[in-house]
Each structure stands twice: as structure tokens, then as C-alpha cells.
Amino acid sequence: MASAADGGRRSDRTGRSGKATGGGAGRPVGGRKPKAADHTHTGSGSGSAAGTGQAEAAPGDGAPEATLRASVWQNGGRADRARPRRSAQPAALDRARIVAAAVRLLDAEGAAKFSMRRLAAELDVTAMSVYWYVDNKEDLLEYALDAVYGELPLPDVSDPARWREQLRALAAAYRTLLVRHPWTSALVGQFLNIGPNSVSFVLAAQQAVRNAGLPLEGQIAGMAAVFQFVYGFGTIEGQFIARCTAAGISEDVFLSQAMSTVNEMPELGEYISSSNEMLEARGGDTVQEMRDRDFDFALELMLAGMERMAERPEPEAGRRESAADEPMPPTPDT
């Protein structure tokens, strides 16, 4: 299980020769031996060997076998090492404080600039002090990702009649997470996401989709329709806001400048005319208002489609298969 965005079916990153990726000097993460790939969780996204640029070896060709990186959550999260207290180390340092500082750094600077040394400096400790509580950067990123999932307010999903309200609440919460923490978009596809907060979110999403009345075989697709839409919408929204922030201008000024540039290109006349017509019909005085209208309308399209699919009778294909078992009626020639 990875996230509600993919119905909980995205794979972790692959390593080689039973060694975890990113563990430093090719050692297994935290001394844990990664398990063999479980193909029930393998997808076509960044979790596959092809997605990481690592081709799976053909049997007997002498190449090492690709394996999944061990998740920090496989044993419920590694306990803090028992160690003697050193007077030079801050007494209040623990994993919760380290993870909270990591989230703050990731929010401020993004994943590309994140490093254990930078984190240690933020905490005013040595890098080795951090390694008493987390084995490596990848484990820390897993902890950070699950920590922000803990910010999501989960609705009560016990009442099937309120499934629309439940899915709206979950979708809005997930969008907020992606915008508030834009670094999470890339990490969702890199880890198994089996931490307690991520699992709680996925379980709530699964129950809300069940409440919608979709047939069992369509429930994962129903989750994908809603939460992969939110993933894409929230990712683009978060990136746009980050770009405006980096440029030091508001979203509205950025859009105005972009539209001025486009309007000066006569070869885009048809595109401009069509887009302006749609923008005027949508309404909204600010970029945020426009975006909220788009999100709400698109989400309602998803929910209306789910309701229609739940009410749909048995597919024609199923009826044809049943009819195929019955004797054929006589033809005019018999």
C-alpha cells in the first residue's frame, strides 16, 4: 500500500543484491535485509525497476537480482538505540524532534537541498547525534512523510449515507497536504507508505469508497479516480505557489504577466480566444477563487460518476457470458 492516490498499490524503491538504496556504502538500511519484491504491490510508477533506471536481471545472466528497499516501518519503526548520554548532546533530542525539524526544512527548502548535515545544523547538534535515532536519510524521509499524513483530519466514515461528504473531506485534506508540503508529491511514489498515519488515511478512503456502493471490483479504481485527480491537482497547485513565492510575486500578478505574454503571440489566437471564453464563464476574481471552483466542480464530476456507476446494472459483458452457456436457438436453416 502506498497511498489513497493509487489505491494503496504502489511499490517501494528497488535496490540491488539485497542492499538498500541510499544506505551509504551499499550497506543494508539499519542492518535490515530487504525482502524480495512482492508483486502484489508492484506498479508501473517510480517504484518499478524501470522507474528507477534499474533493469531487472534475467535469470541466469549473472546480474544481481533487484529487491525492494526495506521500509523503516517493517518492524513497526525502529526503536531508538540504547546509548550512554553524552554531555555534549542535547538532552531533549529524540526522533520526534528530529522528524519535526526535517519537516520544517523540507517545507522551507525542498527535498533537493535536504541533507543530514543541514538538519544537524538546524538542530545545533552533530550529524552523528542524528544517526543515533535514524539510520539514514531515506528512513528519515519516510518518517517525515508519515508525520505530515498525521496532520490530515479524518472524517467519521461509519455512516454509508454520508459517503459524498466523507470523500469531499478526504479529498480536501489531501489537497491541503500536497500544497502545504509540496515535497511529498515525489516521495509518495518512492516508499511503501505503510506508516500508521498513512495507513489510517488509506483505510478511511477505502471505507468511504465502499460506502459509495461501488462493486468490489471497482473500488480501487474509484479511489484512483478521486485521489489521483487530487494528487495531480494538488501537485500542480503546490508547484505554482512555490514558483510564485520564489519569484517574490503573488499568484495573481504572475498569472497577469503570463497572460500578457501569451496575448502578444498572434499565432496563439485560437487558443487565446477559446481559453478566454472558458475563463469568463468560470468566473472568480483571484487565482485562488478560480482554482477552488475548478477543484470543486471536478470533484463533483467524480462523485456523480461514482454514484452512476454504483447504480449501473450488471455489465453487458457479464450478461453475454451467462448467455453463452445457454443452448443456441434454432436457426432458420435447421
mmCIF file of C-alpha atoms in Angstrom:
data_model
loop_
_atom_site.group_PDB
_atom_site.id
_atom_site.type_symbol
_atom_site.label_atom_id
_atom_site.label_comp_id
_atom_site.label_asym_id
_atom_site.label_seq_id
_atom_site.Cartn_x
_atom_site.Cartn_y
_atom_site.Cartn_z
ATOM 1 C CA MET A 1 0.000 0.000 0.000
ATOM 2 C CA ALA A 2 1.340 3.403 -0.928
ATOM 3 C CA SER A 3 -1.403 5.976 -0.639
ATOM 4 C CA ALA A 4 -5.019 6.664 -1.349
ATOM 5 C CA ALA A 5 -3.849 8.288 -4.562
ATOM 6 C CA ASP A 6 -3.138 4.900 -6.082
ATOM 7 C CA GLY A 7 -5.494 2.740 -4.078
ATOM 8 C CA GLY A 8 -2.631 1.613 -1.860
ATOM 9 C CA ARG A 9 -0.834 -0.346 -4.558
ATOM 10 C CA ARG A 10 2.419 1.446 -5.314
ATOM 11 C CA SER A 11 5.769 -0.248 -4.834
ATOM 12 C CA ASP A 12 8.820 0.903 -2.916
ATOM 13 C CA ARG A 13 12.154 1.754 -4.499
ATOM 14 C CA THR A 14 14.361 -1.021 -5.749
ATOM 15 C CA GLY A 15 17.870 -1.785 -4.594
ATOM 16 C CA ARG A 16 20.424 -4.390 -5.693
ATOM 17 C CA SER A 17 21.965 -7.505 -4.192
ATOM 18 C CA GLY A 18 19.782 -7.265 -1.119
ATOM 19 C CA LYS A 19 21.220 -3.840 -0.287
ATOM 20 C CA ALA A 20 19.008 -0.847 0.240
ATOM 21 C CA THR A 21 19.372 2.159 -1.999
ATOM 22 C CA GLY A 22 20.707 5.291 -0.395
ATOM 23 C CA GLY A 23 22.042 3.457 2.650
ATOM 24 C CA GLY A 24 25.598 4.654 2.214
ATOM 25 C CA ALA A 25 28.480 2.442 1.054
ATOM 26 C CA GLY A 26 25.966 -0.134 -0.116
ATOM 27 C CA ARG A 27 25.086 -1.352 3.379
ATOM 28 C CA PRO A 28 21.567 -2.552 4.193
ATOM 29 C CA VAL A 29 19.386 0.103 5.785
ATOM 30 C CA GLY A 30 19.676 -0.226 9.540
ATOM 31 C CA GLY A 31 21.050 -3.731 9.162
ATOM 32 C CA ARG A 32 17.697 -4.927 7.844
ATOM 33 C CA LYS A 33 17.709 -7.400 4.982
ATOM 34 C CA PRO A 34 15.245 -6.203 2.341
ATOM 35 C CA LYS A 35 12.585 -8.721 1.457
ATOM 36 C CA ALA A 36 12.093 -9.986 -2.052
ATOM 37 C CA ALA A 37 9.749 -7.971 -4.207
ATOM 38 C CA ASP A 38 6.086 -8.644 -3.542
ATOM 39 C CA HIS A 39 4.490 -8.366 -6.954
ATOM 40 C CA THR A 40 1.087 -7.641 -5.461
ATOM 41 C CA HIS A 41 2.423 -4.172 -4.662
ATOM 42 C CA THR A 42 4.474 -3.594 -7.803
ATOM 43 C CA GLY A 43 3.158 -0.878 -10.096
ATOM 44 C CA SER A 44 4.313 0.876 -13.238
ATOM 45 C CA GLY A 45 5.297 4.100 -11.496
ATOM 46 C CA SER A 46 8.519 5.166 -9.848
ATOM 47 C CA GLY A 47 8.503 2.094 -7.662
ATOM 48 C CA SER A 48 9.321 -0.290 -10.516
ATOM 49 C CA ALA A 49 12.798 -1.199 -11.639
ATOM 50 C CA ALA A 50 12.209 0.621 -14.895
ATOM 51 C CA GLY A 51 11.098 3.701 -12.997
ATOM 52 C CA THR A 52 14.427 3.904 -11.175
ATOM 53 C CA GLY A 53 16.554 3.202 -14.202
ATOM 54 C CA GLN A 54 17.479 -0.242 -12.849
ATOM 55 C CA ALA A 55 16.646 -3.121 -15.176
ATOM 56 C CA GLU A 56 15.670 -6.410 -13.600
ATOM 57 C CA ALA A 57 18.170 -9.143 -14.328
ATOM 58 C CA ALA A 58 17.140 -12.070 -16.490
ATOM 59 C CA PRO A 59 17.521 -15.421 -14.710
ATOM 60 C CA GLY A 60 20.931 -16.943 -15.150
ATOM 61 C CA ASP A 61 22.640 -13.899 -16.684
ATOM 62 C CA GLY A 62 24.880 -13.402 -13.671
ATOM 63 C CA ALA A 63 23.435 -9.974 -12.835
ATOM 64 C CA PRO A 64 22.280 -9.257 -9.260
ATOM 65 C CA GLU A 65 18.591 -9.611 -8.502
ATOM 66 C CA ALA A 66 16.664 -6.398 -7.875
ATOM 67 C CA THR A 67 14.971 -6.216 -4.481
ATOM 68 C CA LEU A 68 12.787 -3.762 -2.627
ATOM 69 C CA ARG A 69 14.379 -1.356 -0.205
ATOM 70 C CA ALA A 70 13.410 -2.280 3.343
ATOM 71 C CA SER A 71 10.825 0.076 4.815
ATOM 72 C CA VAL A 72 11.544 1.674 8.142
ATOM 73 C CA TRP A 73 8.035 0.571 9.162
ATOM 74 C CA GLN A 74 8.547 -3.136 8.560
ATOM 75 C CA ASN A 75 9.090 -3.783 12.253
ATOM 76 C CA GLY A 76 6.811 -1.034 13.469
ATOM 77 C CA GLY A 77 9.535 1.596 13.210
ATOM 78 C CA ARG A 78 12.989 1.009 14.672
ATOM 79 C CA ALA A 79 13.269 1.780 18.357
ATOM 80 C CA ASP A 80 15.780 4.402 19.490
ATOM 81 C CA ARG A 81 19.183 2.919 20.195
ATOM 82 C CA ALA A 82 20.036 2.436 23.813
ATOM 83 C CA ARG A 83 23.152 4.554 24.310
ATOM 84 C CA PRO A 84 25.016 6.379 27.020
ATOM 85 C CA ARG A 85 24.122 10.016 27.343
ATOM 86 C CA ARG A 86 26.922 12.331 26.329
ATOM 87 C CA SER A 87 27.058 15.674 27.993
ATOM 88 C CA ALA A 88 27.715 17.381 24.645
ATOM 89 C CA GLN A 89 24.404 16.129 23.267
ATOM 90 C CA PRO A 90 21.165 17.994 23.963
ATOM 91 C CA ALA A 91 19.042 16.139 26.498
ATOM 92 C CA ALA A 92 15.830 16.918 24.570
ATOM 93 C CA LEU A 93 16.991 15.350 21.303
ATOM 94 C CA ASP A 94 14.773 12.471 20.195
ATOM 95 C CA ARG A 95 13.302 11.144 16.980
ATOM 96 C CA ALA A 96 10.121 13.238 17.236
ATOM 97 C CA ARG A 97 12.175 16.441 17.429
ATOM 98 C CA ILE A 98 14.385 15.301 14.547
ATOM 99 C CA VAL A 99 11.403 14.459 12.338
ATOM 100 C CA ALA A 100 9.695 17.771 13.139
ATOM 101 C CA ALA A 101 12.856 19.663 12.188
ATOM 102 C CA ALA A 102 13.129 17.633 8.983
ATOM 103 C CA VAL A 103 9.565 18.578 8.014
ATOM 104 C CA ARG A 104 10.323 22.262 8.626
ATOM 105 C CA LEU A 105 13.444 22.096 6.467
ATOM 106 C CA LEU A 106 11.671 20.232 3.688
ATOM 107 C CA ASP A 107 8.875 22.805 3.714
ATOM 108 C CA ALA A 108 11.344 25.694 3.588
ATOM 109 C CA GLU A 109 13.934 24.378 1.158
ATOM 110 C CA GLY A 110 12.507 21.312 -0.583
ATOM 111 C CA ALA A 111 13.847 17.800 -0.859
ATOM 112 C CA ALA A 112 16.637 18.690 -3.310
ATOM 113 C CA LYS A 113 18.552 20.715 -0.719
ATOM 114 C CA PHE A 114 17.758 18.474 2.225
ATOM 115 C CA SER A 115 20.686 16.691 3.863
ATOM 116 C CA MET A 116 21.528 15.148 7.212
ATOM 117 C CA ARG A 117 24.279 17.734 7.737
ATOM 118 C CA ARG A 118 21.831 20.562 7.064
ATOM 119 C CA LEU A 119 19.390 19.006 9.502
ATOM 120 C CA ALA A 120 22.056 18.603 12.186
ATOM 121 C CA ALA A 121 22.973 22.262 11.802
ATOM 122 C CA GLU A 122 19.313 23.231 12.183
ATOM 123 C CA LEU A 123 19.157 21.221 15.416
ATOM 124 C CA ASP A 124 22.546 22.544 16.551
ATOM 125 C CA VAL A 125 23.928 19.039 17.031
ATOM 126 C CA THR A 126 26.483 16.894 15.263
ATOM 127 C CA ALA A 127 25.392 14.702 12.359
ATOM 128 C CA MET A 128 26.389 11.621 14.371
ATOM 129 C CA SER A 129 23.889 12.616 17.069
ATOM 130 C CA VAL A 130 21.089 12.379 14.495
ATOM 131 C CA TYR A 131 22.231 8.917 13.429
ATOM 132 C CA TRP A 132 21.531 7.600 16.927
ATOM 133 C CA TYR A 133 17.829 7.957 16.084
ATOM 134 C CA VAL A 134 17.597 7.339 12.324
ATOM 135 C CA ASP A 135 19.826 5.102 10.225
ATOM 136 C CA ASN A 136 19.917 7.234 7.095
ATOM 137 C CA LYS A 137 18.276 9.950 5.056
ATOM 138 C CA GLU A 138 15.763 7.603 3.398
ATOM 139 C CA ASP A 139 14.451 6.381 6.757
ATOM 140 C CA LEU A 140 14.110 9.967 7.932
ATOM 141 C CA LEU A 141 12.173 10.924 4.802
ATOM 142 C CA GLU A 142 9.810 8.011 5.458
ATOM 143 C CA TYR A 143 9.257 9.239 8.999
ATOM 144 C CA ALA A 144 8.700 12.808 7.751
ATOM 145 C CA LEU A 145 6.215 11.708 5.099
ATOM 146 C CA ASP A 146 4.149 9.776 7.612
ATOM 147 C CA ALA A 147 4.342 12.656 10.079
ATOM 148 C CA VAL A 148 2.620 15.060 7.679
ATOM 149 C CA TYR A 149 -0.055 12.459 6.933
ATOM 150 C CA GLY A 150 -0.771 12.725 10.649
ATOM 151 C CA GLU A 151 -1.924 16.309 10.042
ATOM 152 C CA LEU A 152 -4.886 15.121 7.965
ATOM 153 C CA PRO A 153 -8.257 15.401 9.708
ATOM 154 C CA LEU A 154 -10.042 12.122 9.053
ATOM 155 C CA PRO A 155 -13.842 12.201 8.841
ATOM 156 C CA ASP A 156 -16.114 9.695 10.512
ATOM 157 C CA VAL A 157 -16.755 7.121 7.786
ATOM 158 C CA SER A 158 -19.157 4.931 9.739
ATOM 159 C CA ASP A 159 -22.341 6.240 8.051
ATOM 160 C CA PRO A 160 -22.688 4.947 4.457
ATOM 161 C CA ALA A 161 -25.312 7.567 3.670
ATOM 162 C CA ARG A 162 -22.715 10.337 4.074
ATOM 163 C CA TRP A 163 -20.166 8.964 1.603
ATOM 164 C CA ARG A 164 -20.119 12.123 -0.526
ATOM 165 C CA GLU A 165 -19.341 14.283 2.492
ATOM 166 C CA GLN A 166 -16.649 11.810 3.563
ATOM 167 C CA LEU A 167 -14.911 11.785 0.180
ATOM 168 C CA ARG A 168 -15.104 15.578 -0.106
ATOM 169 C CA ALA A 169 -13.430 15.922 3.298
ATOM 170 C CA LEU A 170 -10.698 13.409 2.471
ATOM 171 C CA ALA A 171 -10.048 14.963 -0.941
ATOM 172 C CA ALA A 172 -9.823 18.465 0.527
ATOM 173 C CA ALA A 173 -7.451 17.272 3.250
ATOM 174 C CA TYR A 174 -5.188 15.511 0.761
ATOM 175 C CA ARG A 175 -5.092 18.581 -1.472
ATOM 176 C CA THR A 176 -4.110 20.730 1.518
ATOM 177 C CA LEU A 177 -1.279 18.340 2.392
ATOM 178 C CA LEU A 178 0.144 18.433 -1.146
ATOM 179 C CA VAL A 179 0.048 22.236 -1.239
ATOM 180 C CA ARG A 180 1.362 22.778 2.280
ATOM 181 C CA HIS A 181 4.138 20.208 1.822
ATOM 182 C CA PRO A 182 4.959 20.142 -1.917
ATOM 183 C CA TRP A 183 7.937 17.819 -1.338
ATOM 184 C CA THR A 184 5.520 14.996 -0.512
ATOM 185 C CA SER A 185 4.414 14.609 -4.152
ATOM 186 C CA ALA A 186 7.687 12.992 -5.192
ATOM 187 C CA LEU A 187 8.081 10.894 -2.048
ATOM 188 C CA VAL A 188 4.667 9.232 -2.241
ATOM 189 C CA GLY A 189 5.877 7.094 -5.119
ATOM 190 C CA GLN A 190 9.233 6.259 -3.566
ATOM 191 C CA PHE A 191 8.179 4.472 -0.400
ATOM 192 C CA LEU A 192 5.674 1.800 0.589
ATOM 193 C CA ASN A 193 3.874 4.341 2.797
ATOM 194 C CA ILE A 194 2.884 1.845 5.471
ATOM 195 C CA GLY A 195 3.374 4.154 8.433
ATOM 196 C CA PRO A 196 0.476 4.437 10.897
ATOM 197 C CA ASN A 197 -0.794 7.815 9.696
ATOM 198 C CA SER A 198 -0.671 6.902 6.017
ATOM 199 C CA VAL A 199 -2.459 3.617 6.698
ATOM 200 C CA SER A 200 -5.175 5.411 8.672
ATOM 201 C CA PHE A 201 -5.791 7.769 5.766
ATOM 202 C CA VAL A 202 -5.982 4.948 3.225
ATOM 203 C CA LEU A 203 -8.352 2.926 5.417
ATOM 204 C CA ALA A 204 -10.679 5.936 5.724
ATOM 205 C CA ALA A 205 -10.588 6.440 1.948
ATOM 206 C CA GLN A 206 -11.285 2.767 1.321
ATOM 207 C CA GLN A 207 -14.300 2.801 3.625
ATOM 208 C CA ALA A 208 -15.685 5.980 2.055
ATOM 209 C CA VAL A 209 -15.475 4.382 -1.391
ATOM 210 C CA ARG A 210 -17.181 1.241 -0.079
ATOM 211 C CA ASN A 211 -19.910 3.475 1.331
ATOM 212 C CA ALA A 212 -20.463 4.882 -2.154
ATOM 213 C CA GLY A 213 -21.789 1.470 -3.197
ATOM 214 C CA LEU A 214 -19.311 0.695 -5.937
ATOM 215 C CA PRO A 215 -18.922 -3.016 -6.699
ATOM 216 C CA LEU A 216 -15.909 -4.582 -5.030
ATOM 217 C CA GLU A 217 -14.013 -4.981 -8.282
ATOM 218 C CA GLY A 218 -14.341 -1.243 -8.979
ATOM 219 C CA GLN A 219 -13.423 0.171 -5.577
ATOM 220 C CA ILE A 220 -9.689 0.548 -6.207
ATOM 221 C CA ALA A 221 -10.488 2.296 -9.488
ATOM 222 C CA GLY A 222 -12.900 4.553 -7.596
ATOM 223 C CA MET A 223 -10.145 5.516 -5.181
ATOM 224 C CA ALA A 224 -7.799 6.153 -8.096
ATOM 225 C CA ALA A 225 -10.343 8.383 -9.838
ATOM 226 C CA VAL A 226 -10.716 10.629 -6.800
ATOM 227 C CA PHE A 227 -7.284 10.634 -5.214
ATOM 228 C CA GLN A 228 -5.098 10.520 -8.298
ATOM 229 C CA PHE A 229 -7.078 13.514 -9.531
ATOM 230 C CA VAL A 230 -6.396 15.252 -6.211
ATOM 231 C CA TYR A 231 -2.733 14.229 -6.398
ATOM 232 C CA GLY A 232 -2.315 15.820 -9.808
ATOM 233 C CA PHE A 233 -4.318 18.931 -8.930
ATOM 234 C CA GLY A 234 -2.563 19.470 -5.598
ATOM 235 C CA THR A 235 0.889 18.812 -7.038
ATOM 236 C CA ILE A 236 0.485 21.414 -9.777
ATOM 237 C CA GLU A 237 -1.079 23.863 -7.337
ATOM 238 C CA GLY A 238 1.771 23.429 -4.869
ATOM 239 C CA GLN A 239 4.408 23.870 -7.575
ATOM 240 C CA PHE A 240 2.732 27.012 -8.907
ATOM 241 C CA ILE A 241 2.571 28.564 -5.444
ATOM 242 C CA ALA A 242 6.219 27.656 -4.808
ATOM 243 C CA ARG A 243 7.229 29.229 -8.120
ATOM 244 C CA CYS A 244 5.413 32.457 -7.295
ATOM 245 C CA THR A 245 6.972 32.528 -3.831
ATOM 246 C CA ALA A 246 10.446 32.036 -5.291
ATOM 247 C CA ALA A 247 9.819 34.861 -7.770
ATOM 248 C CA GLY A 248 8.611 37.144 -4.975
ATOM 249 C CA ILE A 249 5.252 37.938 -6.581
ATOM 250 C CA SER A 250 1.652 36.995 -5.928
ATOM 251 C CA GLU A 251 -0.160 34.334 -7.904
ATOM 252 C CA ASP A 252 -2.461 36.953 -9.420
ATOM 253 C CA VAL A 253 0.444 39.096 -10.653
ATOM 254 C CA PHE A 254 2.180 36.014 -12.026
ATOM 255 C CA LEU A 255 -0.943 34.996 -13.960
ATOM 256 C CA SER A 256 -1.432 38.529 -15.275
ATOM 257 C CA GLN A 257 2.131 38.650 -16.576
ATOM 258 C CA ALA A 258 1.823 35.195 -18.114
ATOM 259 C CA MET A 259 -1.414 36.100 -19.893
ATOM 260 C CA SER A 260 0.139 39.328 -21.213
ATOM 261 C CA THR A 261 2.958 37.304 -22.724
ATOM 262 C CA VAL A 262 0.550 34.860 -24.348
ATOM 263 C CA ASN A 263 -1.713 37.634 -25.696
ATOM 264 C CA GLU A 264 1.256 39.130 -27.537
ATOM 265 C CA MET A 265 1.646 35.964 -29.641
ATOM 266 C CA PRO A 266 -0.726 36.192 -32.655
ATOM 267 C CA GLU A 267 -0.062 32.575 -33.637
ATOM 268 C CA LEU A 268 -1.938 31.558 -30.474
ATOM 269 C CA GLY A 269 -5.086 33.474 -31.420
ATOM 270 C CA GLU A 270 -7.400 30.456 -31.476
ATOM 271 C CA TYR A 271 -6.004 29.196 -28.175
ATOM 272 C CA ILE A 272 -6.401 32.618 -26.565
ATOM 273 C CA SER A 273 -9.974 33.081 -27.789
ATOM 274 C CA SER A 274 -11.091 29.648 -26.620
ATOM 275 C CA SER A 275 -9.358 29.973 -23.248
ATOM 276 C CA ASN A 276 -10.746 33.445 -22.550
ATOM 277 C CA GLU A 277 -14.285 32.258 -23.251
ATOM 278 C CA MET A 278 -13.906 29.433 -20.737
ATOM 279 C CA LEU A 279 -12.229 31.666 -18.138
ATOM 280 C CA GLU A 280 -15.006 34.252 -18.325
ATOM 281 C CA ALA A 281 -17.689 31.602 -17.947
ATOM 282 C CA ARG A 282 -15.940 30.082 -14.924
ATOM 283 C CA GLY A 283 -15.652 33.375 -13.058
ATOM 284 C CA GLY A 284 -13.634 34.134 -9.971
ATOM 285 C CA ASP A 285 -11.722 37.302 -9.099
ATOM 286 C CA THR A 286 -8.465 35.709 -7.937
ATOM 287 C CA VAL A 287 -6.357 32.713 -8.905
ATOM 288 C CA GLN A 288 -7.325 31.008 -5.653
ATOM 289 C CA GLU A 289 -11.042 31.510 -6.312
ATOM 290 C CA MET A 290 -10.703 30.168 -9.841
ATOM 291 C CA ARG A 291 -8.730 27.177 -8.646
ATOM 292 C CA ASP A 292 -11.230 26.391 -5.881
ATOM 293 C CA ARG A 293 -14.098 26.477 -8.377
ATOM 294 C CA ASP A 294 -12.242 24.124 -10.683
ATOM 295 C CA PHE A 295 -11.424 21.718 -7.866
ATOM 296 C CA ASP A 296 -14.967 21.641 -6.501
ATOM 297 C CA PHE A 297 -16.555 21.144 -9.911
ATOM 298 C CA ALA A 298 -14.102 18.424 -10.918
ATOM 299 C CA LEU A 299 -14.587 16.591 -7.629
ATOM 300 C CA GLU A 300 -18.370 16.718 -8.059
ATOM 301 C CA LEU A 301 -17.909 15.180 -11.513
ATOM 302 C CA MET A 302 -16.037 12.306 -9.875
ATOM 303 C CA LEU A 303 -18.683 11.779 -7.212
ATOM 304 C CA ALA A 304 -21.527 11.935 -9.735
ATOM 305 C CA GLY A 305 -19.731 9.360 -11.837
ATOM 306 C CA MET A 306 -19.234 7.080 -8.838
ATOM 307 C CA GLU A 307 -22.916 7.327 -7.959
ATOM 308 C CA ARG A 308 -23.906 6.500 -11.517
ATOM 309 C CA MET A 309 -21.542 3.525 -11.635
ATOM 310 C CA ALA A 310 -22.882 2.231 -8.320
ATOM 311 C CA GLU A 311 -26.413 2.289 -9.755
ATOM 312 C CA ARG A 312 -25.410 0.666 -13.044
ATOM 313 C CA PRO A 313 -26.901 -2.782 -13.688
ATOM 314 C CA GLU A 314 -24.793 -5.826 -14.423
ATOM 315 C CA PRO A 315 -22.405 -5.069 -17.305
ATOM 316 C CA GLU A 316 -23.418 -6.260 -20.748
ATOM 317 C CA ALA A 317 -20.274 -8.393 -20.903
ATOM 318 C CA GLY A 318 -21.398 -10.318 -17.850
ATOM 319 C CA ARG A 319 -24.802 -10.975 -19.351
ATOM 320 C CA ARG A 320 -23.247 -12.131 -22.623
ATOM 321 C CA GLU A 321 -21.009 -14.563 -20.754
ATOM 322 C CA SER A 322 -24.019 -16.014 -18.965
ATOM 323 C CA ALA A 323 -25.966 -16.277 -22.206
ATOM 324 C CA ALA A 324 -23.078 -18.137 -23.838
ATOM 325 C CA ASP A 325 -23.722 -21.098 -21.528
ATOM 326 C CA GLU A 326 -27.312 -21.457 -22.733
ATOM 327 C CA PRO A 327 -28.295 -23.591 -25.773
ATOM 328 C CA MET A 328 -28.298 -21.706 -29.035
ATOM 329 C CA PRO A 329 -31.773 -21.151 -30.503
ATOM 330 C CA PRO A 330 -32.531 -22.913 -33.796
ATOM 331 C CA THR A 331 -31.588 -21.059 -36.947
ATOM 332 C CA PRO A 332 -33.907 -20.754 -39.947
ATOM 333 C CA ASP A 333 -31.888 -23.479 -41.716
ATOM 334 C CA THR A 334 -32.474 -26.176 -39.073
#
